[in-house]
């Protein structure tokens, strides 16, 4: 299946800013529609100096949106409705000015308001003079936007409208079309069953006390949500957390490592992907006291025994799913993660540094993702954004493995 097939049926907002490259967006809109996408165009005031809204209306088959206060376009579809309608927003061309306004979170025209109001993936295809592109201000703006999950497409190198040669040309319509198609095709977990573990476990000492850890479950829950967004059917085996079950996720609530292991075994056969994000207690008290223990002794030792390694068991099974583990380390992150991946026979491992305000209970995270013949770092961002990037990587590797 050609990669562009990924755009079929998708609702795409194309944002156009003022620049010579705006003529390429006309071609992009035409090609997107040819491949079955539904397209709506938002133009800044400057964009209308380069290409007419009428051209874009004819090519997209929809009224063009040019102003926050344009009552007729707003009446047809208001900016919030448009923000919700979109499966993706692609700003092409994205001028230096637009990137700066996006970075600041301004909402001073329809396009920037839309970028702020949408929860859909945001793509930008910069187009500008090479000096403007390499200016530290533009570079820094792009870096911040990428950290927030905005995807940068291009720019390319070549001859520029100003007569100079360098980096700053907008990608061609065909390249943008392919990038969008690839995003959905590879990010897609449609038809996949994903089994996840998340949260801590509690290992009883007596009827009122237990051994546990600081895991909040936030990362695992964010990954479950991202997997649903990518089209997967998701079962989440969760230790005790204060979190609300994400929409579309089937949650199985457990307390101990043994219960978590049983729940995983009960669902594993139907799953193509297993993601172990839980912080499973490594040890449990060898015996659970039937009655509350009294503090008569000055010192107390508790004999502990190892719990079952749920992930290692799944990864060792004959018909194992694609297995993804997590590793939380305070030092030598890559070395320990690599070692854990080999030792447990995993397809992928997501390693994160703990300490420095990162890790357990934080809202932000950063990951180093390793697989058998590659690695990628996911920059520090909100856990929901990091989770989406992780799911995209998992889907890519999973599909690559199942077609090899
Ligand atoms: N895991 C599991 N079952 C366990 C222990 C861990 O499924 N009983 C999974 C976790 O969900 C995570 C990965 O294994 O995906 C973490 O490996 P683990 O060996 O627990 O890491 P550490 O405890 O940090 O290892 P070490 O003691 O070697 O640092």
Short mmCIF file of C-alpha atoms and ligand atoms in Angstrom, two decimals:
data_model
loop_
_atom_site.label_atom_id
_atom_site.label_comp_id
_atom_site.label_asym_id
_atom_site.label_seq_id
_atom_site.Cartn_x
_atom_site.Cartn_y
_atom_site.Cartn_z
CA UNK A 1 0.00 0.00 0.00
CA UNK A 2 1.43 3.39 -1.00
CA UNK A 3 2.23 5.57 1.95
CA UNK A 4 -0.09 8.38 0.77
CA UNK A 5 -3.07 6.08 1.38
CA UNK A 6 -2.72 7.14 5.02
CA UNK A 7 -4.44 10.47 4.23
CA UNK A 8 -7.58 8.83 2.85
CA UNK A 9 -10.64 10.01 4.77
CA UNK A 10 -8.59 12.28 7.07
CA UNK A 11 -9.77 15.78 7.87
CA UNK A 12 -6.88 18.13 7.32
CA UNK A 13 -6.67 21.87 7.91
CA UNK A 14 -4.05 23.55 5.75
CA UNK A 15 -2.86 26.85 7.22
CA UNK A 16 -1.30 29.20 4.70
CA UNK A 17 0.89 32.16 5.66
CA UNK A 18 2.29 34.90 3.42
CA UNK A 19 5.13 33.69 1.24
CA UNK A 20 5.97 32.83 -2.35
CA UNK A 21 5.72 29.14 -1.44
CA UNK A 22 1.96 29.61 -0.96
CA UNK A 23 1.53 28.51 -4.59
CA UNK A 24 2.80 25.06 -3.58
CA UNK A 25 0.02 24.74 -0.99
CA UNK A 26 -2.52 25.04 -3.78
CA UNK A 27 -0.99 21.94 -5.33
CA UNK A 28 -0.86 20.26 -1.91
CA UNK A 29 -4.59 20.84 -1.34
CA UNK A 30 -5.36 19.43 -4.80
CA UNK A 31 -3.23 16.32 -4.19
CA UNK A 32 -4.66 15.74 -0.71
CA UNK A 33 -8.18 15.74 -2.10
CA UNK A 34 -7.14 13.42 -4.90
CA UNK A 35 -6.07 10.95 -2.24
CA UNK A 36 -9.36 11.11 -0.37
CA UNK A 37 -8.60 13.69 2.34
CA UNK A 38 -11.14 16.30 3.38
CA UNK A 39 -9.45 19.68 3.36
CA UNK A 40 -10.24 23.08 4.82
CA UNK A 41 -7.95 26.04 4.28
CA UNK A 42 -7.14 28.83 6.72
CA UNK A 43 -5.23 31.80 5.30
CA UNK A 44 -3.54 34.67 7.08
CA UNK A 45 -4.11 38.18 5.72
CA UNK A 46 -0.61 38.14 4.18
CA UNK A 47 -1.28 34.81 2.48
CA UNK A 48 -4.18 36.32 0.53
CA UNK A 49 -1.66 38.73 -1.05
CA UNK A 50 0.11 35.76 -2.63
CA UNK A 51 -2.75 33.50 -3.61
CA UNK A 52 -6.49 34.16 -3.68
CA UNK A 53 -8.96 32.50 -1.31
CA UNK A 54 -11.04 31.73 -4.39
CA UNK A 55 -8.30 29.44 -5.75
CA UNK A 56 -8.11 27.63 -2.42
CA UNK A 57 -11.89 27.41 -2.19
CA UNK A 58 -12.10 25.83 -5.63
CA UNK A 59 -9.31 23.36 -4.87
CA UNK A 60 -10.48 22.40 -1.38
CA UNK A 61 -14.17 22.37 -2.23
CA UNK A 62 -14.88 24.31 0.97
CA UNK A 63 -15.17 27.97 1.96
CA UNK A 64 -11.81 29.41 2.95
CA UNK A 65 -11.34 30.82 6.45
CA UNK A 66 -9.42 34.07 6.60
CA UNK A 67 -10.43 35.96 9.71
CA UNK A 68 -11.45 35.40 13.29
CA UNK A 69 -14.09 38.05 12.88
CA UNK A 70 -15.33 37.08 9.43
CA UNK A 71 -18.93 36.37 10.32
CA UNK A 72 -19.81 34.37 7.18
CA UNK A 73 -16.84 31.95 7.47
CA UNK A 74 -17.22 31.81 11.24
CA UNK A 75 -20.89 31.07 10.80
CA UNK A 76 -20.09 28.22 8.39
CA UNK A 77 -17.62 26.76 10.89
CA UNK A 78 -16.28 28.66 13.91
CA UNK A 79 -12.64 28.44 14.91
CA UNK A 80 -13.30 26.07 17.81
CA UNK A 81 -15.37 23.80 15.60
CA UNK A 82 -12.60 23.87 13.01
CA UNK A 83 -10.04 23.04 15.71
CA UNK A 84 -12.15 20.03 16.75
CA UNK A 85 -12.90 18.98 13.17
CA UNK A 86 -9.25 18.56 12.25
CA UNK A 87 -7.44 15.21 12.37
CA UNK A 88 -4.31 17.25 11.67
CA UNK A 89 -3.29 20.84 11.05
CA UNK A 90 -0.47 21.56 8.61
CA UNK A 91 0.82 25.09 8.25
CA UNK A 92 2.43 25.32 4.80
CA UNK A 93 4.15 27.62 4.20
CA UNK A 94 4.98 28.53 7.80
CA UNK A 95 6.69 31.92 7.87
CA UNK A 96 9.26 32.94 10.49
CA UNK A 97 6.62 35.26 11.90
CA UNK A 98 4.05 32.46 12.27
CA UNK A 99 6.60 30.19 14.01
CA UNK A 100 7.44 32.99 16.45
CA UNK A 101 3.77 33.66 17.19
CA UNK A 102 3.08 29.96 17.67
CA UNK A 103 6.03 29.65 20.02
CA UNK A 104 4.65 32.48 22.14
CA UNK A 105 1.19 30.94 22.17
CA UNK A 106 -0.36 34.05 20.63
CA UNK A 107 -3.92 33.92 19.36
CA UNK A 108 -3.95 37.15 17.39
CA UNK A 109 -5.47 35.84 14.17
CA UNK A 110 -7.51 32.85 13.04
CA UNK A 111 -4.55 30.61 12.22
CA UNK A 112 -2.67 31.09 15.51
CA UNK A 113 -5.95 30.76 17.45
CA UNK A 114 -6.64 27.49 15.66
CA UNK A 115 -3.13 26.19 16.41
CA UNK A 116 -3.72 26.93 20.08
CA UNK A 117 -7.25 25.54 20.18
CA UNK A 118 -6.68 22.23 18.44
CA UNK A 119 -5.75 18.93 20.04
CA UNK A 120 -4.93 17.45 16.64
CA UNK A 121 -1.32 16.82 15.63
CA UNK A 122 0.32 20.00 14.35
CA UNK A 123 2.76 20.05 11.43
CA UNK A 124 4.67 23.05 10.13
CA UNK A 125 6.49 23.36 6.80
CA UNK A 126 8.76 26.39 7.18
CA UNK A 127 9.55 28.56 4.17
CA UNK A 128 11.80 31.59 4.39
CA UNK A 129 15.07 33.17 3.38
CA UNK A 130 18.11 31.14 4.51
CA UNK A 131 19.36 33.85 6.91
CA UNK A 132 15.96 34.07 8.58
CA UNK A 133 15.88 30.29 8.90
CA UNK A 134 19.32 29.98 10.50
CA UNK A 135 18.73 32.97 12.79
CA UNK A 136 18.98 31.79 16.43
CA UNK A 137 15.52 33.24 17.12
CA UNK A 138 13.88 31.03 14.47
CA UNK A 139 15.96 28.03 15.45
CA UNK A 140 15.03 28.43 19.09
CA UNK A 141 11.35 28.88 18.25
CA UNK A 142 11.41 25.63 16.26
CA UNK A 143 13.16 23.81 19.07
CA UNK A 144 10.51 24.86 21.59
CA UNK A 145 7.70 23.97 19.20
CA UNK A 146 9.21 20.52 18.62
CA UNK A 147 9.49 19.96 22.36
CA UNK A 148 5.76 20.64 22.54
CA UNK A 149 5.16 17.95 19.95
CA UNK A 150 4.86 20.09 16.80
CA UNK A 151 6.27 18.21 13.83
CA UNK A 152 8.66 20.05 11.58
CA UNK A 153 8.59 19.12 7.88
CA UNK A 154 11.67 20.52 6.13
CA UNK A 155 12.73 23.06 5.10
CA UNK A 156 14.81 21.91 2.13
CA UNK A 157 17.93 23.37 0.61
CA UNK A 158 18.00 24.98 -2.82
CA UNK A 159 17.38 28.07 -4.85
CA UNK A 160 15.26 30.64 -3.05
CA UNK A 161 12.76 33.18 -4.32
CA UNK A 162 15.09 35.95 -3.17
CA UNK A 163 17.78 34.70 -5.56
CA UNK A 164 19.97 33.19 -2.84
CA UNK A 165 20.74 29.50 -2.35
CA UNK A 166 20.48 27.78 1.03
CA UNK A 167 18.21 26.08 3.53
CA UNK A 168 14.72 27.57 3.80
CA UNK A 169 12.77 26.27 0.80
CA UNK A 170 9.42 24.75 1.60
CA UNK A 171 9.16 21.03 0.84
CA UNK A 172 7.34 20.15 -2.38
CA UNK A 173 3.63 19.30 -2.23
CA UNK A 174 4.42 15.65 -2.94
CA UNK A 175 6.85 15.45 -0.01
CA UNK A 176 4.31 17.02 2.36
CA UNK A 177 1.64 14.63 1.14
CA UNK A 178 3.94 11.68 1.81
CA UNK A 179 4.88 12.96 5.26
CA UNK A 180 1.21 13.16 6.28
CA UNK A 181 0.46 9.75 4.81
CA UNK A 182 3.44 8.25 6.61
CA UNK A 183 2.36 9.77 9.91
CA UNK A 184 -0.98 7.97 9.83
CA UNK A 185 0.25 4.78 8.28
CA UNK A 186 3.10 4.29 10.71
CA UNK A 187 1.44 5.82 13.74
CA UNK A 188 -1.54 3.59 13.18
CA UNK A 189 -2.29 0.77 15.58
CA UNK A 190 -5.67 0.17 13.98
CA UNK A 191 -6.70 -3.44 14.48
CA UNK A 192 -3.97 -4.07 17.10
CA UNK A 193 -4.64 -5.30 20.62
CA UNK A 194 -2.32 -3.70 23.14
CA UNK A 195 -1.91 -4.96 26.70
CA UNK A 196 -0.35 -2.59 29.22
CA UNK A 197 0.63 -2.65 32.86
CA UNK A 198 0.80 0.58 34.87
CA UNK A 199 1.08 1.94 38.38
CA UNK A 200 2.68 0.40 41.46
CA UNK A 201 1.84 -2.90 43.14
CA UNK A 202 1.18 -3.37 46.84
CA UNK A 203 2.55 -6.37 48.68
CA UNK A 204 0.80 -7.02 51.97
CA UNK A 205 2.76 -7.41 55.21
CA UNK A 206 -0.32 -7.84 57.36
CA UNK A 207 -3.98 -6.75 57.00
CA UNK A 208 -3.08 -3.05 57.40
CA UNK A 209 0.44 -2.61 55.99
CA UNK A 210 2.10 -3.14 52.65
CA UNK A 211 5.31 -2.58 50.65
CA UNK A 212 4.94 -0.35 47.60
CA UNK A 213 6.67 2.44 45.65
CA UNK A 214 6.14 5.99 44.41
CA UNK A 215 4.79 5.16 40.94
CA UNK A 216 1.79 7.36 40.09
CA UNK A 217 0.85 5.42 36.96
CA UNK A 218 0.76 8.66 34.92
CA UNK A 219 3.17 7.50 32.22
CA UNK A 220 1.45 4.14 31.72
CA UNK A 221 -1.99 5.77 31.57
CA UNK A 222 -0.71 8.35 29.05
CA UNK A 223 0.65 5.51 26.90
CA UNK A 224 -2.70 3.69 27.12
CA UNK A 225 -4.47 6.86 25.97
CA UNK A 226 -2.02 7.38 23.10
CA UNK A 227 -2.48 3.75 21.99
CA UNK A 228 -6.26 4.25 21.86
CA UNK A 229 -5.74 7.46 19.86
CA UNK A 230 -3.63 5.43 17.41
CA UNK A 231 -6.57 3.07 16.91
CA UNK A 232 -5.59 0.17 19.19
CA UNK A 233 -7.86 -1.86 21.44
CA UNK A 234 -6.29 -1.42 24.84
CA UNK A 235 -6.44 -3.45 28.04
CA UNK A 236 -4.74 -1.75 30.98
CA UNK A 237 -3.80 -3.86 33.99
CA UNK A 238 -3.40 -1.25 36.67
CA UNK A 239 -2.07 -1.27 40.19
CA UNK A 240 -3.66 1.14 42.69
CA UNK A 241 -3.60 4.73 41.37
CA UNK A 242 -5.70 7.86 41.76
CA UNK A 243 -6.10 8.17 37.99
CA UNK A 244 -9.29 8.09 35.96
CA UNK A 245 -9.44 5.32 33.36
CA UNK A 246 -8.89 6.93 29.91
CA UNK A 247 -11.80 6.79 27.45
CA UNK A 248 -11.87 3.67 25.34
CA UNK A 249 -9.53 1.72 27.63
CA UNK A 250 -10.58 -1.52 29.35
CA UNK A 251 -9.07 -1.41 32.83
CA UNK A 252 -8.39 -4.41 35.04
CA UNK A 253 -7.61 -3.30 38.59
CA UNK A 254 -5.14 -5.33 40.63
CA UNK A 255 -3.16 -4.88 43.79
CA UNK A 256 -0.27 -7.32 44.02
CA UNK A 257 2.41 -8.48 41.60
CA UNK A 258 0.84 -11.94 41.62
CA UNK A 259 -2.58 -10.51 40.67
CA UNK A 260 -0.98 -8.37 37.97
CA UNK A 261 0.79 -11.42 36.59
CA UNK A 262 -2.47 -13.44 36.52
CA UNK A 263 -4.36 -10.62 34.77
CA UNK A 264 -1.60 -10.29 32.18
CA UNK A 265 -1.57 -14.04 31.54
CA UNK A 266 -5.35 -13.97 31.08
CA UNK A 267 -5.11 -11.36 28.29
CA UNK A 268 -1.73 -11.95 26.69
CA UNK A 269 -2.73 -14.47 24.05
CA UNK A 270 -5.04 -12.01 22.31
CA UNK A 271 -2.46 -9.21 22.33
CA UNK A 272 0.04 -8.28 19.63
CA UNK A 273 1.86 -5.70 21.75
CA UNK A 274 2.73 -5.80 25.46
CA UNK A 275 3.93 -2.64 27.19
CA UNK A 276 5.12 -3.06 30.77
CA UNK A 277 4.99 0.38 32.36
CA UNK A 278 4.16 -0.81 35.88
CA UNK A 279 6.59 -0.40 38.73
CA UNK A 280 6.11 -3.95 39.98
CA UNK A 281 7.44 -4.61 43.48
CA UNK A 282 10.52 -6.79 43.09
CA UNK A 283 9.97 -8.47 46.48
CA UNK A 284 7.02 -9.44 48.63
CA UNK A 285 6.93 -10.51 52.29
CA UNK A 286 7.53 -14.25 52.36
CA UNK A 287 4.47 -14.68 54.58
CA UNK A 288 1.49 -12.36 55.03
CA UNK A 289 0.54 -12.15 58.71
CA UNK A 290 -3.11 -12.98 59.27
CA UNK A 291 -3.37 -10.51 62.16
CA UNK A 292 -2.04 -6.99 62.55
CA UNK A 293 1.55 -7.17 63.76
CA UNK A 294 2.27 -5.61 67.13
CA UNK A 295 5.35 -3.51 67.73
CA UNK A 296 6.81 -5.58 70.60
CA UNK A 297 10.29 -6.02 69.16
CA UNK A 298 12.90 -3.22 69.16
CA UNK A 299 14.09 -4.37 65.75
CA UNK A 300 12.27 -6.25 63.06
CA UNK A 301 13.45 -8.11 59.96
CA UNK A 302 11.00 -9.10 57.30
CA UNK A 303 11.92 -12.10 55.14
CA UNK A 304 11.17 -11.18 51.51
CA UNK A 305 10.88 -13.30 48.40
CA UNK A 306 11.15 -12.31 44.73
CA UNK A 307 7.96 -11.60 42.85
CA UNK A 308 7.39 -12.99 39.37
CA UNK A 309 9.01 -10.91 36.60
CA UNK A 310 5.88 -10.38 34.51
CA UNK A 311 7.65 -8.83 31.53
CA UNK A 312 10.40 -11.46 31.39
CA UNK A 313 7.77 -14.23 31.52
CA UNK A 314 5.78 -12.72 28.65
CA UNK A 315 8.94 -12.13 26.58
CA UNK A 316 10.04 -15.74 27.10
CA UNK A 317 6.75 -17.23 25.88
CA UNK A 318 6.79 -19.22 22.63
CA UNK A 319 4.31 -17.00 20.79
CA UNK A 320 5.39 -13.75 22.37
CA UNK A 321 3.91 -10.37 21.45
CA UNK A 322 6.03 -7.31 20.62
CA UNK A 323 7.43 -6.56 24.09
CA UNK A 324 8.24 -3.10 25.38
CA UNK A 325 9.77 -2.57 28.81
CA UNK A 326 10.55 0.51 30.88
CA UNK A 327 13.73 1.18 32.81
CA UNK A 328 14.06 3.86 35.45
CA UNK A 329 17.68 4.60 36.23
CA UNK A 330 19.56 7.21 38.22
CA UNK A 331 22.82 6.79 36.23
CA UNK A 332 24.34 5.06 33.18
CA UNK A 333 20.90 5.10 31.58
CA UNK A 334 21.75 3.66 28.16
CA UNK A 335 24.08 0.96 29.47
CA UNK A 336 21.59 -0.40 32.02
CA UNK A 337 18.66 -0.11 29.61
CA UNK A 338 20.54 -1.96 26.87
CA UNK A 339 21.45 -4.65 29.36
CA UNK A 340 17.84 -4.97 30.58
CA UNK A 341 16.56 -5.25 27.01
CA UNK A 342 18.95 -8.10 26.20
CA UNK A 343 18.52 -9.88 29.54
CA UNK A 344 14.71 -9.90 29.34
CA UNK A 345 14.58 -10.54 25.58
CA UNK A 346 12.65 -7.36 24.73
CA UNK A 347 11.94 -5.77 21.36
CA UNK A 348 12.16 -2.26 22.78
CA UNK A 349 12.92 -0.46 26.01
CA UNK A 350 12.01 3.06 27.11
CA UNK A 351 14.50 4.34 29.63
CA UNK A 352 14.06 7.36 31.81
CA UNK A 353 16.27 9.17 34.20
CA UNK A 354 14.84 9.42 37.70
CA UNK A 355 15.75 12.28 40.00
CA UNK A 356 16.09 15.96 38.99
CA UNK A 357 12.33 16.41 39.21
CA UNK A 358 11.78 13.74 36.56
CA UNK A 359 10.22 10.32 36.83
CA UNK A 360 7.72 9.22 39.46
CA UNK A 361 4.76 11.53 39.95
CA UNK A 362 6.06 14.27 37.63
CA UNK A 363 3.91 15.57 34.75
CA UNK A 364 6.92 15.81 32.44
CA UNK A 365 9.13 13.05 31.19
CA UNK A 366 11.94 12.42 28.75
CA UNK A 367 12.77 9.00 27.32
CA UNK A 368 15.63 7.27 25.62
CA UNK A 369 14.06 4.56 23.50
CA UNK A 370 16.23 1.65 22.41
CA UNK A 371 15.44 -1.25 20.14
CA UNK A 372 17.63 -4.02 18.78
CA UNK A 373 19.26 -1.94 16.03
CA UNK A 374 18.46 1.64 16.84
CA UNK A 375 17.62 4.31 19.35
CA UNK A 376 15.82 7.63 19.60
CA UNK A 377 15.54 10.22 22.32
CA UNK A 378 12.19 11.79 23.09
CA UNK A 379 12.70 15.34 24.34
CA UNK A 380 11.37 16.48 27.72
CA UNK A 381 7.68 17.31 27.43
CA UNK A 382 4.33 16.61 29.04
CA UNK A 383 3.86 12.86 29.55
CA UNK A 384 0.92 12.82 27.10
CA UNK A 385 3.15 14.19 24.32
CA UNK A 386 6.00 11.83 25.19
CA UNK A 387 3.50 8.94 25.20
CA UNK A 388 2.28 9.82 21.71
CA UNK A 389 5.85 9.87 20.38
CA UNK A 390 6.54 6.55 22.07
CA UNK A 391 3.44 4.97 20.53
CA UNK A 392 4.50 6.24 17.09
CA UNK A 393 7.88 4.54 17.56
CA UNK A 394 6.30 1.33 18.86
CA UNK A 395 3.93 1.23 15.87
CA UNK A 396 6.82 1.82 13.45
CA UNK A 397 9.00 -0.94 14.93
CA UNK A 398 6.06 -3.32 15.36
CA UNK A 399 5.03 -2.94 11.70
CA UNK A 400 8.65 -3.15 10.52
CA UNK A 401 9.09 -6.40 12.47
CA UNK A 402 5.88 -8.00 11.33
CA UNK A 403 6.64 -7.31 7.65
CA UNK A 404 10.30 -8.42 7.82
N1 LIG B 1 8.76 -5.67 35.48
C1 LIG B 1 7.79 -6.66 35.50
N2 LIG B 1 7.68 -7.48 36.57
C2 LIG B 1 8.50 -7.35 37.64
C3 LIG B 1 9.49 -6.35 37.64
C4 LIG B 1 9.58 -5.51 36.54
O1 LIG B 1 7.04 -6.76 34.52
N3 LIG B 1 8.37 -8.16 38.68
C5 LIG B 1 8.91 -4.79 34.29
C6 LIG B 1 8.58 -3.35 34.54
O2 LIG B 1 7.21 -3.09 34.27
C7 LIG B 1 9.49 -2.63 33.58
C8 LIG B 1 10.73 -3.48 33.61
O3 LIG B 1 10.28 -4.77 33.95
O4 LIG B 1 9.00 -2.65 32.27
C9 LIG B 1 11.72 -2.95 34.61
O5 LIG B 1 12.68 -3.90 34.89
P1 LIG B 1 13.22 -4.14 36.36
O6 LIG B 1 14.12 -5.31 36.29
O7 LIG B 1 12.17 -4.12 37.37
O8 LIG B 1 13.96 -2.81 36.59
P2 LIG B 1 14.67 -2.48 37.90
O9 LIG B 1 13.94 -2.97 39.10
O10 LIG B 1 14.94 -1.03 37.82
O11 LIG B 1 15.95 -3.38 37.67
P3 LIG B 1 17.31 -3.38 38.40
O12 LIG B 1 16.99 -3.85 39.76
O13 LIG B 1 18.09 -4.33 37.56
O14 LIG B 1 17.78 -1.95 38.31
#
